[in-house]
Tab-separated table of C-alpha atoms in Angstrom:
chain	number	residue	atom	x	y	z
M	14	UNK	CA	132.525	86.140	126.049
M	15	UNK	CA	132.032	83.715	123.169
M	16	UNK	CA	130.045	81.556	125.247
M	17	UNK	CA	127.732	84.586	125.802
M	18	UNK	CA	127.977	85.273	122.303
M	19	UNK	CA	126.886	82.077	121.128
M	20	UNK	CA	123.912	81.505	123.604
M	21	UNK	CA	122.456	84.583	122.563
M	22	UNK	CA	122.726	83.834	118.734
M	23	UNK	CA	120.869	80.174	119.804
M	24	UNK	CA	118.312	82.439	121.209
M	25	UNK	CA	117.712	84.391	118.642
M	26	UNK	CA	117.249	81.409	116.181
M	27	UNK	CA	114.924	79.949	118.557
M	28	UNK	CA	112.959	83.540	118.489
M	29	UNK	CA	112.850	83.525	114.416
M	30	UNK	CA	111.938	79.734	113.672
M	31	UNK	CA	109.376	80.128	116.704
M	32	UNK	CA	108.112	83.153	114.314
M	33	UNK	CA	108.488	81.446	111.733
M	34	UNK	CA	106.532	78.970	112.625
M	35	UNK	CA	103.552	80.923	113.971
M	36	UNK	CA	103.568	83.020	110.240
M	37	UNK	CA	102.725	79.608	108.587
M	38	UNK	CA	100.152	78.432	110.743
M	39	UNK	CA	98.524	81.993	110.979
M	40	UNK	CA	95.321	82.690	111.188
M	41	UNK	CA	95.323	79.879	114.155
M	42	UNK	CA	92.304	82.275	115.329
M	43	UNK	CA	90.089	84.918	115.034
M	44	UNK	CA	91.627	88.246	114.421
M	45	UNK	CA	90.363	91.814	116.320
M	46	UNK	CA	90.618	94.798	113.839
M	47	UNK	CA	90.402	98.166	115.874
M	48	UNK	CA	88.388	100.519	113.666
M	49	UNK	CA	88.960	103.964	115.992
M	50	UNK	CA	86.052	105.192	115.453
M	51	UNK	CA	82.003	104.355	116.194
M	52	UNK	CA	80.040	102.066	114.525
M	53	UNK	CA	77.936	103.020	111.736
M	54	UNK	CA	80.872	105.427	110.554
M	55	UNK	CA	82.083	105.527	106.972
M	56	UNK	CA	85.804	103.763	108.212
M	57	UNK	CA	83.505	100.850	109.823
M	58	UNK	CA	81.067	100.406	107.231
M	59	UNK	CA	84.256	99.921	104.496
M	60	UNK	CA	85.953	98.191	107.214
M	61	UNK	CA	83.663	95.221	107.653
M	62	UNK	CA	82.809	95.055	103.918
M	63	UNK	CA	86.521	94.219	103.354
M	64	UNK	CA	87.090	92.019	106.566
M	65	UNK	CA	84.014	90.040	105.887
M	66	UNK	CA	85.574	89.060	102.480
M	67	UNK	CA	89.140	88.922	103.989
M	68	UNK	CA	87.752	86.418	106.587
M	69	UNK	CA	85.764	84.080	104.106
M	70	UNK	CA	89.125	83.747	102.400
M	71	UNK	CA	91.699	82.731	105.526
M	72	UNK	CA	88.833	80.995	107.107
M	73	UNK	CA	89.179	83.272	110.335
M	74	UNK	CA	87.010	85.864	111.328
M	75	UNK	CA	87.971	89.504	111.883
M	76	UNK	CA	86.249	90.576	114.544
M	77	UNK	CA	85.906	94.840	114.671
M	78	UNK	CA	86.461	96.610	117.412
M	79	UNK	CA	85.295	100.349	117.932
M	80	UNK	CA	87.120	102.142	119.844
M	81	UNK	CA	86.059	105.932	119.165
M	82	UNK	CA	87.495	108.630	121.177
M	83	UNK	CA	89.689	112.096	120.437
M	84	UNK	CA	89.436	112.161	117.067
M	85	UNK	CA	90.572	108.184	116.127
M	86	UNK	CA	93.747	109.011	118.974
M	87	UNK	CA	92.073	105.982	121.518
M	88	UNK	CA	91.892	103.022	119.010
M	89	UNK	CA	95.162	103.981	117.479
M	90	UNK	CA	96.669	104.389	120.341
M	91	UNK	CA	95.382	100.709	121.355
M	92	UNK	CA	96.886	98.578	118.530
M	93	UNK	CA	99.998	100.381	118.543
M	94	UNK	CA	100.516	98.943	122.140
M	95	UNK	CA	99.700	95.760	121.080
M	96	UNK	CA	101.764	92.282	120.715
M	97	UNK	CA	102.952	92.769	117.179
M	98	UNK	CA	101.624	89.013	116.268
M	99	UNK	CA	98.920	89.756	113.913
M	100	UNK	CA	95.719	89.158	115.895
M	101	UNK	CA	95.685	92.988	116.400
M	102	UNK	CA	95.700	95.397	113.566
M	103	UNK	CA	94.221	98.950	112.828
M	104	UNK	CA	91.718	99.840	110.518
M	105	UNK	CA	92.404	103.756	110.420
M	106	UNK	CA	91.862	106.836	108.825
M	107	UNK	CA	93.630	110.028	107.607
M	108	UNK	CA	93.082	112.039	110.829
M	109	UNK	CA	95.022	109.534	113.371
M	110	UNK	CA	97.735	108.668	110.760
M	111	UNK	CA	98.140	112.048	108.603
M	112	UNK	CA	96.525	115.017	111.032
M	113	UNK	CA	96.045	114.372	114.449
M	114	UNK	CA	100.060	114.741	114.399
M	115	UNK	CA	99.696	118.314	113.275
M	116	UNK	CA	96.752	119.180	115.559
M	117	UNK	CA	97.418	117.338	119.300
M	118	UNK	CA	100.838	117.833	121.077
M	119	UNK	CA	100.864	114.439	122.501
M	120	UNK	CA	99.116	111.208	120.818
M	121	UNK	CA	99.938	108.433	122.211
M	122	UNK	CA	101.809	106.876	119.384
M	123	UNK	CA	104.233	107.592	116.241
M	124	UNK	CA	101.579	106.812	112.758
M	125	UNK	CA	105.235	106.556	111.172
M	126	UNK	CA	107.097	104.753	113.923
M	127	UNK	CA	104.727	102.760	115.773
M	128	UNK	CA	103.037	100.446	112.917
M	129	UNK	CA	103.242	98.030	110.325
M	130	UNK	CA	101.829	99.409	106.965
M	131	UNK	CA	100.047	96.958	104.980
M	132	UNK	CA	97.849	98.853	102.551
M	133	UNK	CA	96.192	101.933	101.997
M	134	UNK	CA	92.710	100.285	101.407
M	135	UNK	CA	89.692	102.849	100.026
M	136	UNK	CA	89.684	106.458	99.135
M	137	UNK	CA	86.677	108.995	100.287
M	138	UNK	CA	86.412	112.360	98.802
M	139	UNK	CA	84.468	115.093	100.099
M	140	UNK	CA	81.240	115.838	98.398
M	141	UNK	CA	80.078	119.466	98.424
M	142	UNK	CA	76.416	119.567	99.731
M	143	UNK	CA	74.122	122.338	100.723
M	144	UNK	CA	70.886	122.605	101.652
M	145	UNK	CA	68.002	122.908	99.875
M	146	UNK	CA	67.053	126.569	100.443
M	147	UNK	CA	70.608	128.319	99.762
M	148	UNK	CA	70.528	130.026	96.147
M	149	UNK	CA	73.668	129.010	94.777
M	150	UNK	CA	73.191	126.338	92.494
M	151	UNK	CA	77.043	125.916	91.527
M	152	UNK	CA	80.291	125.939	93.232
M	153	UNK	CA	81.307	129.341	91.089
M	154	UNK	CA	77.702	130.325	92.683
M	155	UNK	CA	78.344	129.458	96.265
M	156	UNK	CA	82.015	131.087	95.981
M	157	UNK	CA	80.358	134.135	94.963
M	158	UNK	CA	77.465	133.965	97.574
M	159	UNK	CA	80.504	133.260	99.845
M	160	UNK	CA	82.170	136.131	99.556
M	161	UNK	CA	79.632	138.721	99.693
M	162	UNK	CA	78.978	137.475	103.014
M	163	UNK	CA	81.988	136.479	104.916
M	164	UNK	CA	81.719	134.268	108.179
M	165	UNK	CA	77.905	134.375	107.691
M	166	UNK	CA	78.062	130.560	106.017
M	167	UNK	CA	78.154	127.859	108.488
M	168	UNK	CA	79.570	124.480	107.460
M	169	UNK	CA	79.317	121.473	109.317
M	170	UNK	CA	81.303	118.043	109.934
M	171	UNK	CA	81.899	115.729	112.287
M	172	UNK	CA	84.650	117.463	114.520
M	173	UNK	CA	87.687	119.545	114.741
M	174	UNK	CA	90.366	118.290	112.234
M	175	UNK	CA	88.318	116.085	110.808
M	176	UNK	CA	88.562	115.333	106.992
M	177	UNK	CA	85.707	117.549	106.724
M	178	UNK	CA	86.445	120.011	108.305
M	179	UNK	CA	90.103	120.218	106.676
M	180	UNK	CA	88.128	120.068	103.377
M	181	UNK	CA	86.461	123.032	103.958
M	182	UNK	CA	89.504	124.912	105.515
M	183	UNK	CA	91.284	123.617	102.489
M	184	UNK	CA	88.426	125.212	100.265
M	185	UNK	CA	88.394	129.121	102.086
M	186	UNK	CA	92.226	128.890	101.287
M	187	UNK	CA	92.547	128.227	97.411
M	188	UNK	CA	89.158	130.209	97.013
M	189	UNK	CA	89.777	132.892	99.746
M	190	UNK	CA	85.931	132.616	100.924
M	191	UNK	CA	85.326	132.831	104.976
M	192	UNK	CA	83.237	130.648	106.439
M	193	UNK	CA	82.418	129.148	109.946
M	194	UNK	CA	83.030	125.816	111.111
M	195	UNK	CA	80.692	124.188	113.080
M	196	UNK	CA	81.757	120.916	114.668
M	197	UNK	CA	79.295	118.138	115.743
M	198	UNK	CA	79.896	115.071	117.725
M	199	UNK	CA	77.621	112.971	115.679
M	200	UNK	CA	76.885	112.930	112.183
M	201	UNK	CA	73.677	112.371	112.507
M	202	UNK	CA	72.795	115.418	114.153
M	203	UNK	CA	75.214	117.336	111.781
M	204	UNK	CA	73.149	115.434	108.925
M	205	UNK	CA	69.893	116.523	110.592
M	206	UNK	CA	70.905	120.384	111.071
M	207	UNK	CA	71.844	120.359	107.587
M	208	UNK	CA	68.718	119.667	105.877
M	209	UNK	CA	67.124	121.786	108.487
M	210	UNK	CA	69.204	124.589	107.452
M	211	UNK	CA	70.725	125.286	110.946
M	212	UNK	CA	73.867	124.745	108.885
M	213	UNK	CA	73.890	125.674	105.255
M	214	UNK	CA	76.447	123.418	103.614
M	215	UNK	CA	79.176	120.567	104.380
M	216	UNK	CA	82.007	118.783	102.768
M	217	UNK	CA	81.149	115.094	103.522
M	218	UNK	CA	81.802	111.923	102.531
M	219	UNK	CA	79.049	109.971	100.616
M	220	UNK	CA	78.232	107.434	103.054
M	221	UNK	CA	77.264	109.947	105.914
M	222	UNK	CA	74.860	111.952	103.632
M	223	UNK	CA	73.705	109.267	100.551
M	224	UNK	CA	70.217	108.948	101.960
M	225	UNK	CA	69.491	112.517	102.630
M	226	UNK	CA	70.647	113.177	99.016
M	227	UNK	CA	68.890	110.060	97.804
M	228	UNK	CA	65.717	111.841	99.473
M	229	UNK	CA	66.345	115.537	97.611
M	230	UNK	CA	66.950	117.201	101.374
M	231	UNK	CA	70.306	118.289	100.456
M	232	UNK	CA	71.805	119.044	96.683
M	233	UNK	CA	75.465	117.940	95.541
M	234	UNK	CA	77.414	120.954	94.311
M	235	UNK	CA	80.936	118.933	93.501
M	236	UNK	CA	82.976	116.326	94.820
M	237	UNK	CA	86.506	116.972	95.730
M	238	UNK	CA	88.435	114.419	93.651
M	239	UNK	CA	90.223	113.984	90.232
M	240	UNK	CA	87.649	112.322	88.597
M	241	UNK	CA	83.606	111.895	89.101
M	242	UNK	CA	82.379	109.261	91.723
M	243	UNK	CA	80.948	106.259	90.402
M	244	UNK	CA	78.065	107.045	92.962
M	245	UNK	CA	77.217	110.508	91.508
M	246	UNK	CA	77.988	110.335	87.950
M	247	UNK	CA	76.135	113.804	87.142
M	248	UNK	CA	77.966	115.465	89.926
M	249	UNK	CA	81.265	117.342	88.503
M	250	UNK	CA	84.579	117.491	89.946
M	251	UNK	CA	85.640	120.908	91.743
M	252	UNK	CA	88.093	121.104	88.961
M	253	UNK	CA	85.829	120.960	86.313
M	254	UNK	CA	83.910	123.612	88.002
M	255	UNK	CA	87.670	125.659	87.853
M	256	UNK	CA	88.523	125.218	91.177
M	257	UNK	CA	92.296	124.109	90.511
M	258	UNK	CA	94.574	122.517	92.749
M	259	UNK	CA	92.291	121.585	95.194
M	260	UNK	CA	91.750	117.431	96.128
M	261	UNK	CA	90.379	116.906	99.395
M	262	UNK	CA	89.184	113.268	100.308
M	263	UNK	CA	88.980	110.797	103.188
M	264	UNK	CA	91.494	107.502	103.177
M	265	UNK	CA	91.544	104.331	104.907
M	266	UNK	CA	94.300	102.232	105.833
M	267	UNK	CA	94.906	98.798	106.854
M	268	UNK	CA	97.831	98.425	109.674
M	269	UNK	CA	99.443	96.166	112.233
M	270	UNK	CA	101.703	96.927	115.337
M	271	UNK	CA	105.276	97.644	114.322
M	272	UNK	CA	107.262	94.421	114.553
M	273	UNK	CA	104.663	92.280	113.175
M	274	UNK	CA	106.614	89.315	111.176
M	275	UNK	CA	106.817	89.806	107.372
M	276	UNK	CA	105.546	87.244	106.578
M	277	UNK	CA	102.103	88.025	108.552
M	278	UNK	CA	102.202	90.946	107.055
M	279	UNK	CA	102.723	89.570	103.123
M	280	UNK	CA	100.039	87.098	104.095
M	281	UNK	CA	98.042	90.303	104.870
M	282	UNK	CA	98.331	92.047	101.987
M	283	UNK	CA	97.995	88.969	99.617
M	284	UNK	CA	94.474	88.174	101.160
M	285	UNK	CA	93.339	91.904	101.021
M	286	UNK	CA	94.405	92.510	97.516
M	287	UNK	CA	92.548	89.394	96.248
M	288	UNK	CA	89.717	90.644	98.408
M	289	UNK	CA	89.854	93.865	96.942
M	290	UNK	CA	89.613	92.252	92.848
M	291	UNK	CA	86.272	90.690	93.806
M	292	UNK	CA	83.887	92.338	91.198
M	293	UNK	CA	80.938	92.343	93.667
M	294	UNK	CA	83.275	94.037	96.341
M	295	UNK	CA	84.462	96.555	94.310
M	296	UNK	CA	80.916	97.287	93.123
M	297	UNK	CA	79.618	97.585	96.467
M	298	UNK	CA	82.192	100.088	97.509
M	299	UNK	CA	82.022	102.350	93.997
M	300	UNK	CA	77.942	102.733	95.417
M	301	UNK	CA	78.786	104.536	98.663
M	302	UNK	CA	81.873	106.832	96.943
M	303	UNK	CA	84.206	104.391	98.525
M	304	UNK	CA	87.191	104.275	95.725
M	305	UNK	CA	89.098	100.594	96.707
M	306	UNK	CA	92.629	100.973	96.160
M	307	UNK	CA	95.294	98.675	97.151
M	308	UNK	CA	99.385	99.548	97.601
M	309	UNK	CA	102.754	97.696	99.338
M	310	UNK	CA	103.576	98.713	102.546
M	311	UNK	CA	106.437	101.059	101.801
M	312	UNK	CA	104.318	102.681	99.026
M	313	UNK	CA	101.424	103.417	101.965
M	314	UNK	CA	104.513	104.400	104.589
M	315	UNK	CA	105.581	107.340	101.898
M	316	UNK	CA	101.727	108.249	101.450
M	317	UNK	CA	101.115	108.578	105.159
M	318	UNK	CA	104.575	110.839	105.283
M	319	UNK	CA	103.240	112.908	102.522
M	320	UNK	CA	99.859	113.698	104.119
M	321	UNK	CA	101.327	114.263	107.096
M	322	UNK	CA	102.886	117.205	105.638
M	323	UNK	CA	100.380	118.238	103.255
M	324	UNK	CA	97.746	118.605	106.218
M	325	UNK	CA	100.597	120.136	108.479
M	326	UNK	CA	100.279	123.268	106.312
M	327	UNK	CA	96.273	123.423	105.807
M	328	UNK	CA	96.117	123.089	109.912
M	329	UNK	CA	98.896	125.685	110.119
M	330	UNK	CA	97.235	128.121	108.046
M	331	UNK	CA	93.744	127.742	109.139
M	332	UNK	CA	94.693	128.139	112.942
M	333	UNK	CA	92.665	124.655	113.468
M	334	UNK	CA	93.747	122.980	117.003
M	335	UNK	CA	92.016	119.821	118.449
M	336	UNK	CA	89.786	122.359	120.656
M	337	UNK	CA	88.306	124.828	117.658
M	338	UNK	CA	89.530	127.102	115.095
């Protein structure tokens, strides 16, 4: 029995200096980030901005993936199957780590089980658009257009569940207007409908709509954050336009398969939050209403926990499952 015992504590040194030894030498090689969704998309533009920096630092590439496919479920399902060695991590969003949980019976994976936090990374709020030819001209104005005609507003966004969509679920519930969802498989299209006024308004992020608004086809009502983006400095804040208690926004998180060494992941975080102080970086995220942020591990594990729940209740009341509303 001690014999047994003592050949399987010799293994397990051999296990933790063999780690141990890979965490110093690492990156030996390029490393795949799985962004779960297409490319082009607001999560892989910020993505690559980052990784490019990231990689010019530890003098290894990070080489994204897409991997699109129910709702972010595919790609984050893929890393959290992977060898927890730190040539696979997940660049994911709030819908596979804080909703899809809510909305799908079965995902695949555990977003508080099955990974290796390393940093929430930007922060997207919604911005309030509408087209061109809808009267209101304020949110008070489109609440009130709203509600004299319930279910006759169509909103679009990029699927069921999707942080646009949940923004404007969120948005009937504090203001009790009805609306109708429409979901699109690409935002292009959903762009395109917009300004055509097939769809009258939409909760987006910046990134998907910036040219259109850059052009004048669509007109910024409010974004859905604390403060004003740096992008739209005229643009108020939904609570400055008395619309309390209401913060809807996008976030993007940097991960790794759970059992990843520790020290891969410190090595991780220390390269992303020096990334993340370069002026020029910061600048370039601030112009497409990207808001870099940077946390530990157990401070993003907590946040994940806490949108999990706060989304659990939006999704509940709305009726929203991954097929419609």
């Amino acid at each position: 029995m001690r014999t047994d015992i003592r050949a399987a504590l010799a293994a397990c040194a051999v296990v933790l200096a063999c780690a141990s030894a890979d965490a110093q030498t690492y990156p030996a090689r390029p490393i795949q980030v799985v962004v779960p969704f297409a490319g082009g998309s607001a999560s892989d533009v910020v993505a690559r901005l980052i990784l490019d920096k990231m990689g010019t630092s530890m003098g290894q590439r990070f080489v994204v993936e897409n991997r699109p496919g129910a709702g972010g479920n595919i790609g984050t399902q893929v890393v959290a199957a992977a060898a927890p060695d730190g040539y696979t991590l997940l660049y994911s969003a709030s819908g596979p780590l804080a909703v899809n949980k809510t909305l799908m019976a079965n995902l695949g994976y555990d977003p508080e089980r099955d990974f290796a936090p390393i940093t929430l990374s930007a922060v997207l709020p919604n911005v309030i658009v509408v087209n061109q030819k809808l009267p209101p001209k304020t949110v008070a104005e489109l609440i009130d257009y709203a509600k004299a005609r319930p279910k006759q507003l169509y909103y679009g966004s990029v699927g069921n569940g999707s942080s646009q969509h949940l923004a404007g679920a969120y948005f009937e519930q504090v203001t009790g207007v009805q609306m109708t969802h429409v979901p699109y498989r690409v935002t292009g299209q959903m762009v395109t409908d917009l300004i055509a006024g097939e769809t009258q308004l939409s909760f987006q992020l910046l990134p998907n709509v910036q040219a259109a608004l850059k052009a004048g086809q669509i007109r910024p009502l409010a974004v859905t954050s604390e403060k004003r983006l740096a992008a739209l400095p005229d643009v108020p804040t939904t609570a400055e336009v008395g619309v309390k208690d209401y913060v809807a926004a996008a976030w993007f998180a940097l991960l790794a398969p759970r059992g990843t060494p520790p020290e891969i992941i410190a090595r991780l975080h220390k390269e992303y939050s020096a990334a993340i102080a370069d002026p020029g970086l910061r600048e370039r995220l601030l112009e497409i209403g990207a808001e870099p942020t940077v946390s530990s591990p157990d401070e993003l594990a907590r946040f994940i926990s806490s949108e999990i729940v706060k989304w659990r209740d939006v999704v509940r009341n709305a009726g929203i499952t991954a097929e419609g509303q």
